[in-house]
Each structure stands twice: as C-alpha cells, then as structure tokens.
Coordinates of C-alpha atoms in Angstrom, one line a residue:
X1 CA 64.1 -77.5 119.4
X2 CA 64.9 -79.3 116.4
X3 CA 61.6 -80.9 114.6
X4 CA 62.0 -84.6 113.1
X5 CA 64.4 -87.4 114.0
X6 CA 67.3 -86.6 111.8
X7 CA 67.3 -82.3 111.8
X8 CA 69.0 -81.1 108.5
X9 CA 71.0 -78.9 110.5
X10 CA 74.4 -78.8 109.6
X11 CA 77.3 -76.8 110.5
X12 CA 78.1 -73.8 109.1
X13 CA 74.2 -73.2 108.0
X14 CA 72.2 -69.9 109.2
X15 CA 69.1 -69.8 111.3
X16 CA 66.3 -68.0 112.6
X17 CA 65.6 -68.5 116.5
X18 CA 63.0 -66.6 118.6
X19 CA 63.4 -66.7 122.3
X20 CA 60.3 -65.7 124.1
X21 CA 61.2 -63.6 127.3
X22 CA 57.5 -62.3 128.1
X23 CA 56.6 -59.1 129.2
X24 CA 58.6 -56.4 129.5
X25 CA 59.3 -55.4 133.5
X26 CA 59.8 -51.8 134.7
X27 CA 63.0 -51.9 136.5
X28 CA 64.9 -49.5 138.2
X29 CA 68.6 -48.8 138.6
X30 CA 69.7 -47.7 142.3
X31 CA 73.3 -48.3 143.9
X32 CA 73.4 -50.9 145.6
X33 CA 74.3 -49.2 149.1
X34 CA 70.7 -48.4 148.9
X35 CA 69.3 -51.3 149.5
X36 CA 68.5 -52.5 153.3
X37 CA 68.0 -56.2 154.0
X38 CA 65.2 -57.5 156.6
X39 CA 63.4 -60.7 157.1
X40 CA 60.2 -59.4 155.2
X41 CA 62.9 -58.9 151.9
X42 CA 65.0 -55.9 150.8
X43 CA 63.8 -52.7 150.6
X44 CA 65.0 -48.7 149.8
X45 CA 64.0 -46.1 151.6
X46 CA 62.2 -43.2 149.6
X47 CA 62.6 -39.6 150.3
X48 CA 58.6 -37.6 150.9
X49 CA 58.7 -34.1 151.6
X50 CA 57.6 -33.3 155.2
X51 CA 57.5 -30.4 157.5
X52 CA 60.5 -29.1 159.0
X53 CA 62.7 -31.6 156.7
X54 CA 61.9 -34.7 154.6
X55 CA 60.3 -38.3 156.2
X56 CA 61.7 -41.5 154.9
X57 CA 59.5 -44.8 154.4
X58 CA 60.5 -48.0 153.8
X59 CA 59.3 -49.7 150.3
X60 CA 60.1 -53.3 149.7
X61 CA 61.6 -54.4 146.2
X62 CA 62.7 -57.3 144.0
X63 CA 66.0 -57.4 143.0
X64 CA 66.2 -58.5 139.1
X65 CA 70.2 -58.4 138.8
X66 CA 73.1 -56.3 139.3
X67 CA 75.5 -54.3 137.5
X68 CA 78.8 -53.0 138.4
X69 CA 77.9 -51.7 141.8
X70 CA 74.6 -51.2 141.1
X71 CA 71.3 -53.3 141.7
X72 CA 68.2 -53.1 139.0
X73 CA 65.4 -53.4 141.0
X74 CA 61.4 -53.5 140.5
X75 CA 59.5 -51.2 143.0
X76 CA 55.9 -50.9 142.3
X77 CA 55.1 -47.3 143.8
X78 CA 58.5 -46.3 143.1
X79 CA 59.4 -43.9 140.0
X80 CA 61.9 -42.1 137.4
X81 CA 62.8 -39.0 139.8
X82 CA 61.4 -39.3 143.2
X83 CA 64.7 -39.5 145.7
X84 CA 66.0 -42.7 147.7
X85 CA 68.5 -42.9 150.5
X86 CA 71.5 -43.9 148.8
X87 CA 73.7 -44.4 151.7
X88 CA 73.4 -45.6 155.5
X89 CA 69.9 -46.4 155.4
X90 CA 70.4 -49.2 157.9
X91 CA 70.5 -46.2 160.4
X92 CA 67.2 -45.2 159.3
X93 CA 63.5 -46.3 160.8
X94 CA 60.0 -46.0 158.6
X95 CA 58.2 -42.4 159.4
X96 CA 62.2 -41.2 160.4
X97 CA 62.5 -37.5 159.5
X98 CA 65.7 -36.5 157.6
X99 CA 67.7 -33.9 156.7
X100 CA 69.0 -35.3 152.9
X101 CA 72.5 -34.1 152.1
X102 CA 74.8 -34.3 149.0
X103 CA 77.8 -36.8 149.2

C-alpha cells in the first residue's frame, strides 16, 4: 500500500516490501498416491509395528499444495521417518494388518 494521495513512486525506482506470511507450518512431502479421499477429508495411512506383521491406521491431513506428483501435507501426529502406505491404500481398512513390501 502506497501512503498519501499522490505516491512518489516512479518507474524504474527500488523498494523495500515486506510480505507477512505468519507462522511457519510443518509440512510434509508424501506422493500423492498416498493419499485416500473420504467424506470426513483425506487421509494417509501410517505404518505401526504389530505382531505377526505391521497394522495400518488411518490419520486425516490437510493438503497445503502440490508438487510434481507429490502432495505437501500437514499431519499433526505424523513425522520425518515413520512409514505411510504409498500405494493402494484405498484397499486398506483402519486396525488392517499388512505385510509392507518394496515397489
């Protein structure tokens, strides 16, 4: 925003400008073949350790953008290193066991 009725802005002159974007947001970059859609929202499925195999469970997230084929996402509960389904988890169901597999 220009201050006064007739700025002394002219063409070809420099300028400062500060853009205020808030806080910044831990985001997380998945594919986006991870991500399931419901009526509740989308959501990944998240790998836990189990007996006899692994257990899936569904956690909802908000999708901030995308890039390329992938989705950045915000997950609260969801960090740097713990494993998602990255593929076919519309076959899946909450408390599913698994048996995860390399593609």
């Amino acid at each position: 925003r220009l201050d006064g009725e007739t700025p002394s802005l002219l063409s070809g002159m420099n300028g400062v400008v500060e853009i205020a974007t808030g806080a910044p947001l831990a985001a997380l970059q998945v594919p986006s073949t991870a991500l399931t859609d419901s009526m509740l929202g989308p959501y990944v499925f998240v790998l836990s350790p189990g007996q006899g195999g692994s257990v899936v469970h569904s956690l909802y997230v908000k999708i901030l953008g995308r890039v390329g084929d992938d989705s950045i996402i915000q997950a609260p509960g969801l960090g740097s290193g713990q494993r998602i389904v990255a593929l076919g988890g519309f076959r899946l169901t909450d408390g599913q066991r698994v048996s995860p597999q390399t593609p």
